[in-house]
Backbone as a chain_set.jsonl record, in Angstrom:
{"seq": "XXXXXXXXXXXXXXXXXXXXXXXXXXXXXXXXXXXXXXXXXXXXXXXXXXXXXXXXXXXXXXXXXXXXXXXXXXXXXXXXXXXXXXXXXXXXXXXXXXXXXXXXXXXXXXXXXXXXXXXXXXXXXXXXXXXXXXXXXXXXXXXXXXXXXXXXXXXXXXXXXXXXXXXXXXXX", "coords": {"N": [[75.044, 22.212, -117.13], [76.067, 19.773, -116.865], [75.236, 17.756, -118.539], [73.032, 16.376, -117.624], [69.731, 15.039, -117.555], [66.243, 15.436, -117.006], [63.141, 13.854, -116.333], [59.624, 14.165, -116.618], [56.251, 13.435, -115.836], [53.438, 14.483, -117.517], [50.136, 15.216, -116.92], [47.247, 15.702, -118.63], [44.277, 17.11, -117.935], [41.04, 16.134, -118.803], [38.493, 17.276, -118.353], [38.522, 19.386, -116.495], [39.56, 20.165, -113.18], [38.239, 21.533, -111.322], [35.462, 23.73, -110.573], [35.712, 26.163, -111.931], [37.093, 25.496, -114.216], [35.45, 23.787, -115.529], [34.013, 21.737, -118.075], [31.837, 22.949, -120.49], [28.697, 21.624, -121.227], [25.969, 20.259, -123.15], [22.712, 19.002, -124.003], [22.9, 15.577, -124.651], [25.596, 13.232, -125.178], [28.556, 12.881, -123.324], [32.003, 12.111, -123.281], [34.47, 10.895, -121.032], [37.566, 10.601, -119.167], [38.955, 9.116, -116.39], [41.927, 9.371, -114.947], [43.47, 8.768, -112.737], [43.192, 7.702, -109.282], [42.349, 9.862, -107.671], [41.242, 11.633, -109.405], [38.976, 14.081, -110.65], [36.246, 14.987, -112.632], [34.633, 17.792, -114.035], [31.6, 19.188, -115.138], [29.737, 21.716, -116.747], [26.43, 22.53, -116.885], [23.742, 24.096, -118.471], [20.365, 24.533, -118.37], [18.336, 24.403, -121.214], [15.604, 24.64, -121.313], [12.866, 24.741, -118.947], [12.372, 22.03, -116.669], [12.608, 18.46, -115.937], [15.784, 16.895, -115.987], [17.907, 14.223, -116.907], [20.829, 12.74, -115.798], [23.064, 10.35, -116.623], [25.342, 7.751, -116.062], [27.539, 5.599, -117.946], [29.586, 2.935, -118.08], [32.529, 0.854, -117.811], [33.932, 1.131, -115.569], [33.8, 2.002, -112.051], [31.951, 4.754, -111.074], [30.973, 7.85, -109.495], [28.419, 10.324, -109.28], [27.549, 13.796, -108.828], [25.56, 16.729, -108.294], [26.147, 20.241, -108.252], [25.838, 23.605, -107.032], [26.763, 26.894, -108.012], [27.585, 29.893, -106.141], [28.588, 28.488, -103.973], [29.07, 25.822, -104.36], [28.164, 23.621, -103.051], [27.16, 20.244, -102.575], [24.203, 19.139, -104.054], [21.311, 17.847, -102.573], [18.64, 17.506, -102.878], [17.171, 15.964, -104.851], [16.602, 13.429, -107.282], [18.755, 11.166, -106.858], [20.889, 8.575, -107.654], [23.462, 6.608, -106.803], [24.785, 3.787, -107.741], [25.804, 1.025, -105.987], [26.172, -1.609, -106.814], [26.597, -1.812, -109.663], [28.227, 0.325, -110.049], [27.504, 2.75, -111.255], [25.832, 5.921, -111.966], [22.713, 7.718, -111.693], [21.06, 10.646, -112.08], [18.337, 12.679, -111.481], [17.026, 15.837, -112.036], [15.155, 18.775, -111.389], [15.135, 21.517, -113.331], [15.153, 25.092, -113.621], [14.448, 27.199, -116.413], [17.375, 28.148, -118.041], [18.891, 27.775, -115.768], [21.985, 26.999, -114.182], [24.01, 24.299, -113.344], [26.586, 22.274, -111.85], [28.105, 19.246, -112.702], [29.806, 16.736, -111.08], [32.088, 14.117, -111.639], [33.447, 11.315, -110.251], [35.966, 8.827, -109.543], [35.325, 5.551, -108.187], [36.269, 3.143, -105.752], [38.948, 3.018, -106.52], [38.923, 3.001, -109.277], [39.931, 3.528, -112.658], [39.799, 4.894, -115.939], [37.792, 5.014, -118.97], [34.601, 6.682, -119.4], [31.099, 7.388, -119.974], [28.677, 9.98, -119.991], [25.308, 10.578, -120.23], [23.079, 13.189, -120.98], [19.872, 14.095, -120.774], [16.625, 15.464, -121.467], [13.858, 14.676, -119.374], [11.53, 12.464, -120.668], [8.182, 11.829, -121.49], [5.65, 9.418, -122.246], [3.614, 10.266, -124.917], [1.748, 9.383, -126.71], [0.045, 6.435, -127.769], [-0.346, 4.224, -130.337], [-2.368, 1.759, -131.923], [-2.232, -0.89, -134.19], [-3.749, -3.161, -136.396], [-6.423, -0.711, -136.427], [-9.162, -1.383, -136.431], [-10.833, -4.547, -136.872], [-12.205, -7.724, -137.927], [-12.826, -10.924, -136.504], [-13.039, -14.457, -136.833], [-14.497, -16.944, -134.708], [-12.215, -18.334, -132.388], [-10.071, -17.578, -133.946], [-6.891, -15.924, -134.524], [-5.095, -12.819, -134.158], [-2.502, -10.567, -134.791], [-1.547, -7.695, -133.04], [-0.066, -4.474, -133.233], [1.677, -2.208, -131.256], [2.6, 1.182, -131.113], [4.708, 3.353, -129.517], [4.966, 6.717, -128.691], [6.765, 9.711, -127.84], [9.593, 8.333, -129.653], [11.773, 8.529, -128.026], [10.93, 8.161, -125.45], [11.525, 6.867, -122.22], [10.394, 4.502, -121.188], [8.891, 2.18, -122.943], [7.22, 0.079, -122.651], [4.484, -2.022, -123.254], [1.552, -3.267, -121.918], [-0.654, -5.761, -122.52], [-4.091, -6.328, -122.084], [-7.321, -7.817, -121.536], [-10.611, -6.63, -121.389], [-12.74, -8.294, -121.232], [-12.475, -11.519, -121.063], [-14.073, -13.548, -122.014], [-14.776, -12.786, -124.444], [-12.419, -11.911, -125.774], [-9.017, -12.979, -125.582], [-5.754, -12.325, -124.415]], "CA": [[74.286, 21.309, -116.282], [76.777, 18.504, -116.787], [74.626, 16.751, -119.397], [71.975, 15.636, -116.928], [68.368, 15.294, -118.022], [65.183, 15.089, -116.064], [61.885, 13.47, -116.981], [58.433, 14.441, -115.82], [55.001, 13.001, -116.445], [52.454, 15.552, -117.582], [48.782, 14.696, -117.057], [46.325, 16.719, -119.115], [42.936, 16.762, -117.477], [40.124, 16.298, -119.925], [37.27, 18.04, -118.062], [38.674, 20.326, -115.401], [39.694, 19.657, -111.819], [37.463, 22.398, -110.444], [34.3, 24.331, -111.23], [36.115, 27.244, -112.822], [37.608, 24.928, -115.466], [34.495, 22.761, -115.962], [33.67, 21.68, -119.491], [30.43, 23.261, -120.762], [28.035, 20.549, -121.968], [24.551, 20.418, -123.416], [21.99, 17.733, -124.108], [23.631, 14.606, -125.466], [26.509, 12.349, -124.462], [29.926, 13.36, -123.208], [32.958, 11.079, -122.89], [35.509, 11.355, -120.13], [38.547, 9.629, -118.697], [39.498, 9.317, -115.052], [43.252, 8.803, -115.164], [44.06, 8.324, -111.467], [42.116, 7.492, -108.295], [41.863, 11.127, -107.118], [40.805, 12.481, -110.514], [37.592, 14.541, -110.664], [35.867, 15.72, -113.832], [33.528, 18.714, -113.793], [30.854, 19.619, -116.312], [28.82, 22.839, -116.508], [25.226, 22.337, -117.688], [22.708, 25.125, -118.37], [19.123, 23.974, -118.933], [17.75, 25.251, -122.247], [14.179, 24.79, -120.988], [12.516, 24.256, -117.616], [11.928, 20.641, -116.636], [13.51, 17.454, -115.385], [16.861, 16.396, -116.827], [18.492, 13.002, -116.358], [22.261, 12.554, -116.004], [23.243, 8.914, -116.408], [26.657, 7.261, -116.468], [27.649, 4.281, -118.577], [31.018, 2.692, -118.064], [32.989, -0.408, -117.228], [34.55, 1.465, -114.287], [32.885, 2.508, -111.032], [31.971, 6.21, -110.952], [29.902, 8.499, -108.74], [28.095, 11.648, -109.787], [26.857, 14.712, -107.922], [25.292, 18.061, -108.832], [26.572, 21.324, -107.367], [25.392, 24.938, -107.443], [27.712, 27.98, -107.736], [29.016, 29.965, -105.896], [29.012, 27.696, -102.811], [29.462, 24.521, -104.878], [27.713, 22.555, -102.158], [26.486, 19.148, -103.265], [22.757, 19.226, -103.933], [20.752, 16.584, -102.123], [17.19, 17.516, -103.027], [16.784, 15.495, -106.176], [16.525, 11.982, -107.413], [20.151, 10.808, -107.108], [21.161, 7.167, -107.386], [24.791, 6.096, -107.055], [24.569, 2.352, -107.574], [26.959, 0.287, -105.486], [26.357, -2.896, -107.49], [27.211, -1.683, -110.987], [29.153, 1.444, -110.041], [27.046, 3.815, -112.138], [24.915, 6.853, -111.323], [21.601, 8.316, -112.428], [20.591, 11.812, -111.334], [17.228, 13.41, -112.103], [16.934, 17.129, -111.368], [14.226, 19.718, -111.989], [15.825, 22.776, -113.612], [14.472, 26.266, -114.17], [15.035, 27.581, -117.701], [18.589, 28.945, -117.887], [19.615, 27.442, -114.531], [23.26, 26.33, -114.393], [24.553, 23.467, -112.269], [27.827, 21.58, -112.184], [28.126, 17.812, -112.455], [31.134, 16.176, -110.844], [32.211, 12.67, -111.823], [34.65, 10.867, -109.551], [36.124, 7.367, -109.557], [35.065, 4.816, -106.948], [37.005, 1.886, -105.57], [40.217, 3.08, -107.226], [38.726, 2.789, -110.709], [40.394, 4.492, -113.649], [39.423, 4.503, -117.291], [36.853, 5.844, -119.716], [33.182, 6.631, -119.052], [30.194, 8.26, -120.723], [27.53, 10.53, -119.268], [24.276, 11.122, -121.115], [22.247, 14.239, -120.384], [18.656, 14.128, -121.583], [15.409, 15.894, -120.776], [12.949, 13.568, -119.078], [10.519, 12.365, -121.713], [7.025, 11.025, -121.125], [4.866, 8.895, -123.363], [2.572, 11.201, -125.326], [0.729, 8.751, -127.531], [0.194, 5.03, -128.122], [-1.261, 3.845, -131.414], [-2.484, 0.318, -132.133], [-2.527, -1.216, -135.579], [-4.788, -2.374, -137.055], [-7.361, -0.032, -135.534], [-10.362, -2.228, -136.362], [-10.796, -5.784, -137.662], [-13.161, -8.76, -137.532], [-12.233, -12.249, -136.36], [-13.901, -15.617, -136.645], [-14.317, -17.569, -133.41], [-10.949, -19.068, -132.2], [-9.024, -17.032, -134.818], [-5.903, -15.074, -133.863], [-4.658, -11.65, -134.926], [-1.411, -9.849, -134.141], [-1.681, -6.247, -132.952], [1.21, -3.791, -133.032], [1.568, -0.926, -130.548], [3.699, 2.118, -131.336], [4.766, 4.317, -128.42], [5.603, 7.978, -129.092], [7.862, 9.769, -128.795], [10.52, 7.2, -129.647], [12.761, 8.752, -126.968], [10.354, 7.871, -124.133], [12.387, 5.854, -121.61], [9.694, 3.237, -120.937], [7.945, 1.941, -124.035], [6.588, -1.214, -122.388], [3.029, -2.063, -123.414], [0.953, -4.446, -121.306], [-1.937, -6.052, -123.156], [-5.1, -6.989, -121.252], [-8.665, -7.868, -122.112], [-11.643, -6.235, -120.429], [-13.697, -9.395, -121.152], [-11.802, -12.687, -121.649], [-15.022, -14.437, -122.698], [-14.848, -12.265, -125.807], [-11.065, -11.913, -126.345], [-7.911, -13.266, -124.665], [-4.421, -11.896, -124.894]], "C": [[74.942, 19.938, -116.212], [76.136, 17.405, -117.606], [73.539, 15.929, -118.731], [70.613, 16.003, -117.513], [67.386, 14.874, -116.94], [63.929, 14.747, -116.851], [60.735, 13.79, -116.043], [57.223, 13.939, -116.578], [54.018, 14.157, -116.388], [51.088, 14.919, -117.81], [47.881, 15.842, -117.477], [44.925, 16.293, -118.71], [41.942, 17.06, -118.578], [38.901, 17.145, -119.619], [37.365, 18.916, -116.825], [38.707, 19.668, -114.037], [38.876, 20.484, -110.84], [36.35, 23.048, -111.255], [34.697, 25.381, -112.26], [36.622, 26.733, -114.168], [36.688, 23.832, -116.008], [34.22, 22.872, -117.455], [32.18, 21.968, -119.664], [29.848, 22.146, -121.635], [26.568, 20.903, -122.168], [23.888, 19.057, -123.432], [22.762, 16.82, -125.055], [24.504, 13.734, -124.592], [27.893, 12.954, -124.466], [30.795, 12.203, -122.732], [34.005, 11.685, -121.973], [36.439, 10.224, -119.762], [39.001, 10.041, -117.315], [40.838, 8.595, -115.033], [43.95, 8.345, -113.886], [42.973, 8.364, -110.402], [41.574, 8.784, -107.691], [41.342, 12.094, -108.174], [39.33, 12.84, -110.342], [37.361, 15.248, -111.993], [34.645, 16.566, -113.515], [32.92, 19.171, -115.117], [29.883, 20.715, -115.897], [27.634, 22.685, -117.45], [24.236, 23.457, -117.409], [21.474, 24.607, -119.09], [18.55, 24.912, -119.989], [16.27, 25.534, -122.018], [13.964, 24.32, -119.562], [12.082, 22.798, -117.708], [12.957, 19.724, -116.008], [14.535, 17.04, -116.432], [17.488, 15.198, -116.126], [19.948, 12.916, -116.789], [22.539, 11.091, -115.662], [24.604, 8.478, -116.922], [26.548, 5.887, -117.094], [29.136, 4.01, -118.714], [31.324, 1.305, -117.546], [33.713, -0.147, -115.913], [33.493, 2.006, -113.329], [33.058, 4.017, -110.898], [30.801, 6.678, -110.088], [29.667, 9.875, -109.343], [27.384, 12.474, -108.742], [26.645, 16.04, -108.637], [25.636, 19.1, -107.782], [26.076, 22.643, -107.938], [26.48, 25.958, -107.088], [26.974, 29.061, -106.953], [29.483, 29.079, -104.735], [29.552, 26.335, -103.219], [29.127, 23.382, -103.93], [27.0, 21.489, -102.98], [25.002, 19.244, -102.998], [22.207, 17.863, -103.551], [19.257, 16.479, -102.314], [16.771, 17.11, -104.427], [16.676, 13.991, -106.144], [17.912, 11.522, -107.844], [20.361, 9.355, -106.723], [22.59, 6.848, -107.791], [24.733, 4.622, -106.722], [25.849, 1.651, -107.154], [27.225, -0.97, -106.309], [27.038, -2.754, -108.845], [28.132, -0.477, -111.099], [28.784, 2.589, -110.959], [26.12, 4.76, -111.373], [23.829, 7.293, -112.282], [21.082, 9.442, -111.542], [19.469, 12.455, -112.129], [17.052, 14.702, -111.312], [15.982, 18.027, -112.135], [14.914, 21.079, -112.103], [14.83, 23.867, -113.987], [15.147, 26.581, -115.506], [16.243, 28.482, -117.442], [19.389, 28.658, -116.627], [20.886, 26.662, -114.867], [23.659, 25.566, -113.146], [25.803, 22.778, -112.787], [27.688, 20.119, -111.8], [29.567, 17.401, -112.207], [31.062, 14.669, -111.026], [33.525, 12.267, -111.185], [34.738, 9.344, -109.595], [35.795, 6.777, -108.191], [35.934, 3.569, -106.932], [38.3, 1.857, -106.368], [40.125, 2.905, -108.722], [39.372, 3.898, -111.534], [39.976, 3.98, -115.023], [38.408, 5.458, -117.879], [35.42, 5.642, -119.233], [32.405, 7.534, -119.995], [29.128, 8.762, -119.768], [26.552, 11.054, -120.307], [23.444, 12.117, -120.317], [21.046, 14.407, -121.301], [17.507, 14.742, -120.791], [14.545, 14.664, -120.505], [11.819, 13.604, -120.096], [9.405, 11.441, -121.255], [6.332, 10.529, -122.382], [3.735, 9.883, -123.649], [1.432, 10.525, -126.069], [1.079, 7.283, -127.754], [-0.824, 4.741, -129.216], [-1.224, 2.33, -131.578], [-2.894, 0.085, -133.577], [-2.738, -2.726, -135.705], [-5.755, -1.785, -136.025], [-8.63, -0.856, -135.36], [-10.161, -3.464, -137.229], [-11.866, -6.724, -137.144], [-12.43, -10.093, -137.465], [-13.322, -13.305, -136.277], [-13.585, -16.191, -135.264], [-13.06, -18.438, -133.447], [-9.815, -18.57, -133.114], [-8.095, -16.135, -134.01], [-5.515, -13.926, -134.783], [-3.567, -10.952, -134.133], [-1.698, -8.353, -134.194], [-0.298, -5.654, -132.701], [0.947, -2.454, -132.351], [2.806, -0.098, -130.851], [3.619, 3.193, -130.265], [5.544, 5.54, -128.892], [5.723, 8.928, -127.919], [8.795, 8.567, -128.642], [11.555, 7.322, -128.538], [12.204, 8.515, -125.566], [11.137, 6.727, -123.496], [11.698, 4.511, -121.382], [8.61, 3.066, -121.996], [7.254, 0.586, -123.875], [5.074, -1.091, -122.517], [2.541, -3.361, -122.782], [-0.437, -4.621, -121.887], [-2.843, -6.768, -122.17], [-6.426, -6.986, -121.999], [-9.656, -7.47, -121.036], [-12.698, -7.349, -120.27], [-13.077, -10.62, -121.851], [-12.756, -13.718, -122.207], [-15.176, -14.022, -124.158], [-13.472, -12.342, -126.487], [-10.038, -12.175, -125.258], [-6.631, -12.771, -125.293], [-3.352, -12.787, -124.296]], "O": [[74.417, 19.035, -115.561], [76.448, 16.232, -117.405], [73.166, 14.874, -119.245], [70.384, 17.144, -117.914], [67.694, 14.053, -116.077], [63.694, 15.302, -117.924], [60.866, 13.694, -114.822], [57.171, 14.007, -117.806], [53.796, 14.739, -115.327], [50.896, 14.176, -118.772], [47.763, 16.84, -116.766], [44.453, 15.228, -119.106], [41.996, 18.115, -119.21], [38.307, 17.695, -120.547], [36.351, 19.157, -116.171], [37.965, 18.721, -113.775], [38.828, 20.167, -109.652], [36.307, 22.925, -112.479], [34.093, 25.477, -113.329], [36.584, 27.463, -115.158], [37.101, 23.037, -116.852], [34.2, 23.966, -118.019], [31.348, 21.3, -119.05], [30.432, 21.772, -122.652], [26.006, 21.733, -121.454], [24.442, 18.078, -122.933], [23.215, 17.243, -126.119], [24.206, 13.514, -123.418], [28.353, 13.478, -125.481], [30.379, 11.411, -121.887], [34.38, 12.848, -122.122], [36.154, 9.051, -120.005], [39.387, 11.19, -117.097], [40.892, 7.367, -115.095], [44.93, 7.603, -113.955], [41.937, 8.997, -110.602], [40.43, 8.801, -107.235], [41.034, 13.246, -107.867], [38.528, 12.0, -109.935], [38.204, 16.032, -112.429], [33.734, 16.121, -112.817], [33.625, 19.492, -116.074], [29.281, 20.65, -114.825], [27.8, 22.704, -118.669], [23.922, 23.739, -116.252], [21.527, 24.281, -120.276], [18.302, 26.084, -119.706], [15.747, 26.549, -122.477], [14.786, 23.58, -119.02], [11.494, 22.381, -118.705], [14.035, 20.157, -115.6], [14.208, 16.858, -117.605], [17.586, 15.166, -114.899], [20.267, 13.004, -117.974], [22.279, 10.65, -114.542], [24.983, 8.782, -118.053], [25.622, 5.122, -116.828], [29.857, 4.755, -119.377], [30.482, 0.661, -116.919], [34.074, -1.091, -115.21], [32.415, 2.42, -113.755], [34.159, 4.507, -110.643], [29.782, 5.997, -109.967], [30.59, 10.512, -109.852], [26.698, 11.936, -107.873], [27.449, 16.432, -109.483], [25.449, 18.883, -106.585], [25.913, 22.794, -109.149], [27.053, 25.902, -106.0], [25.755, 29.136, -107.106], [30.69, 28.94, -104.538], [30.387, 25.756, -102.524], [29.729, 22.31, -103.994], [26.32, 21.796, -103.959], [24.58, 19.411, -101.854], [22.587, 16.846, -104.13], [18.659, 15.466, -101.952], [16.078, 17.864, -105.109], [16.662, 13.374, -105.078], [18.22, 11.487, -109.035], [20.05, 8.948, -105.604], [22.908, 6.817, -108.98], [24.642, 4.246, -105.553], [26.85, 1.677, -107.869], [28.38, -1.358, -106.484], [27.968, -3.502, -109.146], [28.756, -0.276, -112.14], [29.661, 3.33, -111.401], [25.675, 4.445, -110.269], [23.988, 7.25, -113.502], [20.709, 9.214, -110.391], [19.629, 12.745, -113.315], [16.941, 14.682, -110.086], [15.988, 18.05, -113.366], [15.234, 21.71, -111.096], [13.793, 23.596, -114.593], [16.318, 26.248, -115.693], [16.142, 29.465, -116.708], [20.457, 29.237, -116.432], [20.874, 25.778, -115.724], [23.65, 26.104, -112.039], [26.045, 22.707, -113.992], [27.215, 19.792, -110.712], [30.447, 17.681, -113.02], [30.095, 14.027, -110.616], [34.583, 12.797, -111.522], [33.72, 8.655, -109.674], [35.968, 7.433, -107.164], [36.283, 3.02, -107.978], [38.713, 0.799, -106.842], [41.141, 2.682, -109.38], [39.355, 5.066, -111.143], [39.822, 2.777, -115.231], [38.187, 6.556, -117.368], [35.067, 4.578, -118.724], [32.984, 8.342, -120.722], [28.724, 8.054, -118.846], [26.91, 11.869, -121.158], [23.15, 11.909, -119.14], [21.182, 14.809, -122.457], [17.425, 14.56, -119.576], [14.508, 13.73, -121.306], [11.228, 14.654, -120.347], [9.669, 10.38, -120.689], [6.419, 11.147, -123.443], [2.999, 10.284, -122.747], [0.3, 11.01, -126.069], [2.247, 6.926, -127.907], [-2.019, 4.984, -129.044], [-0.182, 1.699, -131.396], [-3.773, 0.76, -134.113], [-1.951, -3.494, -135.153], [-5.887, -2.291, -134.911], [-9.117, -1.007, -134.239], [-9.409, -3.432, -138.203], [-12.377, -6.539, -136.039], [-11.531, -10.363, -138.262], [-14.393, -13.069, -135.717], [-12.51, -15.941, -134.72], [-12.846, -19.188, -134.399], [-8.706, -19.099, -133.05], [-8.465, -15.646, -132.942], [-5.59, -14.031, -136.007], [-3.702, -10.768, -132.923], [-2.044, -7.809, -135.243], [0.537, -6.266, -132.034], [0.111, -1.668, -132.797], [3.925, -0.611, -130.847], [2.596, 3.863, -130.119], [6.645, 5.416, -129.428], [4.837, 8.942, -127.065], [8.777, 7.878, -127.622], [12.157, 6.322, -128.146], [12.937, 8.655, -124.587], [11.391, 5.718, -124.154], [12.365, 3.476, -121.385], [7.563, 3.713, -121.953], [6.761, 0.016, -124.848], [4.462, -0.177, -121.964], [3.063, -4.435, -123.082], [-1.291, -3.743, -121.764], [-2.417, -7.706, -121.496], [-6.617, -6.247, -122.964], [-9.553, -7.923, -119.896], [-13.456, -7.354, -119.3], [-13.146, -10.743, -123.074], [-12.309, -14.685, -122.824], [-15.641, -14.796, -124.994], [-13.367, -12.781, -127.632], [-10.159, -11.662, -124.145], [-6.447, -12.792, -126.51], [-2.167, -12.597, -124.569]]}, "num_chains": 1, "name": "protein.A"}
Protein backbone atom coordinates (compact mmCIF):
# COMPACT_ATOMS: atom_id res chain seq x y z
CA UNK A 1 0.00 0.00 0.00
CA UNK A 2 3.04 2.26 -0.10
CA UNK A 3 2.90 3.00 3.63
CA UNK A 4 -0.24 5.11 3.43
CA UNK A 5 -2.68 5.21 6.32
CA UNK A 6 -6.25 6.32 6.53
CA UNK A 7 -8.19 7.64 9.50
CA UNK A 8 -11.90 7.38 10.14
CA UNK A 9 -14.14 8.66 12.89
CA UNK A 10 -16.37 6.01 14.39
CA UNK A 11 -19.51 7.20 16.19
CA UNK A 12 -21.10 4.68 18.54
CA UNK A 13 -24.75 5.45 19.04
CA UNK A 14 -25.84 5.10 22.62
CA UNK A 15 -29.57 4.36 22.15
CA UNK A 16 -30.22 3.19 18.62
CA UNK A 17 -30.90 5.12 15.43
CA UNK A 18 -34.12 3.24 14.72
CA UNK A 19 -36.89 1.33 16.46
CA UNK A 20 -35.32 -2.06 15.89
CA UNK A 21 -32.23 -1.02 17.87
CA UNK A 22 -34.08 0.96 20.57
CA UNK A 23 -32.83 0.66 24.13
CA UNK A 24 -35.35 -1.11 26.40
CA UNK A 25 -36.12 1.06 29.43
CA UNK A 26 -38.34 0.82 32.48
CA UNK A 27 -39.50 3.17 35.19
CA UNK A 28 -36.70 5.45 36.31
CA UNK A 29 -34.19 7.76 34.65
CA UNK A 30 -32.16 7.12 31.53
CA UNK A 31 -29.19 9.18 30.34
CA UNK A 32 -28.42 9.84 26.71
CA UNK A 33 -26.11 11.81 24.46
CA UNK A 34 -26.97 13.44 21.16
CA UNK A 35 -23.62 13.66 19.39
CA UNK A 36 -24.58 15.47 16.18
CA UNK A 37 -27.53 17.56 14.95
CA UNK A 38 -29.20 14.67 13.08
CA UNK A 39 -28.81 12.18 15.93
CA UNK A 40 -31.96 10.40 17.16
CA UNK A 41 -32.20 8.20 20.24
CA UNK A 42 -34.93 5.58 20.57
CA UNK A 43 -36.21 3.93 23.72
CA UNK A 44 -38.63 0.99 24.01
CA UNK A 45 -40.97 1.20 27.01
CA UNK A 46 -43.46 -1.49 28.07
CA UNK A 47 -45.93 -0.45 30.77
CA UNK A 48 -45.83 -2.82 33.75
CA UNK A 49 -49.33 -1.72 34.80
CA UNK A 50 -52.20 0.15 33.18
CA UNK A 51 -52.27 3.90 33.79
CA UNK A 52 -50.75 7.23 32.89
CA UNK A 53 -46.97 7.47 32.56
CA UNK A 54 -44.98 10.69 32.32
CA UNK A 55 -41.86 11.03 30.16
CA UNK A 56 -39.94 14.18 31.03
CA UNK A 57 -36.62 15.50 29.75
CA UNK A 58 -34.04 17.39 31.77
CA UNK A 59 -31.05 18.86 30.03
CA UNK A 60 -29.02 21.94 29.24
CA UNK A 61 -29.57 21.24 25.52
CA UNK A 62 -32.78 21.62 23.52
CA UNK A 63 -34.50 18.28 22.85
CA UNK A 64 -37.87 17.13 21.53
CA UNK A 65 -39.67 13.92 22.39
CA UNK A 66 -42.36 11.88 20.67
CA UNK A 67 -44.08 8.52 21.23
CA UNK A 68 -44.50 6.00 18.42
CA UNK A 69 -46.36 2.70 18.04
CA UNK A 70 -45.01 -0.34 16.14
CA UNK A 71 -45.28 -1.54 13.39
CA UNK A 72 -46.19 1.73 11.62
CA UNK A 73 -44.04 3.85 13.96
CA UNK A 74 -46.33 6.79 13.32
CA UNK A 75 -45.99 9.58 15.86
CA UNK A 76 -48.84 9.46 18.36
CA UNK A 77 -50.74 12.70 18.78
CA UNK A 78 -53.55 11.69 21.12
CA UNK A 79 -51.89 12.37 24.43
CA UNK A 80 -50.65 15.15 26.59
CA UNK A 81 -47.44 16.16 24.76
CA UNK A 82 -45.56 19.35 25.52
CA UNK A 83 -42.39 20.27 23.63
CA UNK A 84 -41.40 23.54 25.27
CA UNK A 85 -39.87 26.11 22.95
CA UNK A 86 -38.64 28.31 25.81
CA UNK A 87 -36.55 25.81 27.76
CA UNK A 88 -36.14 23.18 25.05
CA UNK A 89 -37.50 20.31 27.13
CA UNK A 90 -40.44 17.93 26.72
CA UNK A 91 -43.07 16.34 28.94
CA UNK A 92 -45.31 13.59 27.57
CA UNK A 93 -48.17 12.01 29.51
CA UNK A 94 -49.69 8.87 27.98
CA UNK A 95 -52.32 6.40 29.15
CA UNK A 96 -50.95 2.87 28.68
CA UNK A 97 -52.69 -0.49 28.81
CA UNK A 98 -50.86 -3.08 30.92
CA UNK A 99 -48.11 -4.61 28.76
CA UNK A 100 -48.47 -2.00 26.00
CA UNK A 101 -45.19 -1.12 24.27
CA UNK A 102 -44.40 2.26 22.75
CA UNK A 103 -41.21 3.86 21.49
CA UNK A 104 -39.90 7.22 22.66
CA UNK A 105 -37.73 9.17 20.26
CA UNK A 106 -35.48 11.98 21.50
CA UNK A 107 -34.06 14.37 18.93
CA UNK A 108 -31.95 17.52 19.19
CA UNK A 109 -33.46 20.93 18.44
CA UNK A 110 -31.75 24.05 17.18
CA UNK A 111 -28.55 22.14 16.42
CA UNK A 112 -28.07 21.16 20.06
CA UNK A 113 -25.69 18.38 21.00
CA UNK A 114 -24.77 17.03 24.40
CA UNK A 115 -26.12 15.01 27.29
CA UNK A 116 -29.73 14.73 28.50
CA UNK A 117 -31.85 12.76 30.93
CA UNK A 118 -35.35 11.36 30.53
CA UNK A 119 -37.37 10.29 33.56
CA UNK A 120 -40.20 7.81 33.14
CA UNK A 121 -42.63 7.65 36.04
CA UNK A 122 -46.19 6.50 36.61
CA UNK A 123 -48.50 9.43 37.27
CA UNK A 124 -48.99 9.67 41.01
CA UNK A 125 -51.89 11.32 42.81
CA UNK A 126 -52.12 12.55 46.36
CA UNK A 127 -53.69 9.80 48.46
CA UNK A 128 -53.59 11.32 51.92
CA UNK A 129 -52.84 14.55 53.77
CA UNK A 130 -52.20 14.47 57.51
CA UNK A 131 -52.02 17.52 59.77
CA UNK A 132 -50.03 17.62 62.98
CA UNK A 133 -50.95 18.25 65.70
CA UNK A 134 -54.43 16.81 65.17
CA UNK A 135 -56.02 18.68 68.08
CA UNK A 136 -54.89 21.49 70.40
CA UNK A 137 -56.21 24.41 72.44
CA UNK A 138 -55.12 28.03 72.05
CA UNK A 139 -55.56 31.12 74.16
CA UNK A 140 -56.97 34.18 72.40
CA UNK A 141 -54.33 35.84 70.09
CA UNK A 142 -51.96 32.86 70.53
CA UNK A 143 -50.27 31.24 67.53
CA UNK A 144 -49.56 27.61 66.69
CA UNK A 145 -47.64 26.07 63.80
CA UNK A 146 -49.33 23.22 61.94
CA UNK A 147 -47.46 20.76 59.73
CA UNK A 148 -49.05 19.05 56.72
CA UNK A 149 -47.63 15.82 55.31
CA UNK A 150 -48.66 14.85 51.78
CA UNK A 151 -48.54 11.17 50.78
CA UNK A 152 -47.22 9.50 48.80
CA UNK A 153 -43.94 11.40 48.82
CA UNK A 154 -43.70 10.87 45.04
CA UNK A 155 -46.87 12.90 44.34
CA UNK A 156 -45.86 15.61 41.86
CA UNK A 157 -47.80 18.43 43.54
CA UNK A 158 -47.48 18.54 47.31
CA UNK A 159 -48.63 22.15 47.66
CA UNK A 160 -50.93 22.74 50.63
CA UNK A 161 -53.10 25.86 50.77
CA UNK A 162 -54.26 26.79 54.26
CA UNK A 163 -57.60 28.56 54.72
CA UNK A 164 -59.98 29.23 57.56
CA UNK A 165 -63.70 28.53 57.34
CA UNK A 166 -64.31 31.28 59.94
CA UNK A 167 -61.66 34.03 60.30
CA UNK A 168 -63.44 35.42 63.37
CA UNK A 169 -62.35 32.22 65.09
CA UNK A 170 -58.99 31.48 63.39
CA UNK A 171 -56.80 33.20 60.78
CA UNK A 172 -54.08 31.66 58.69
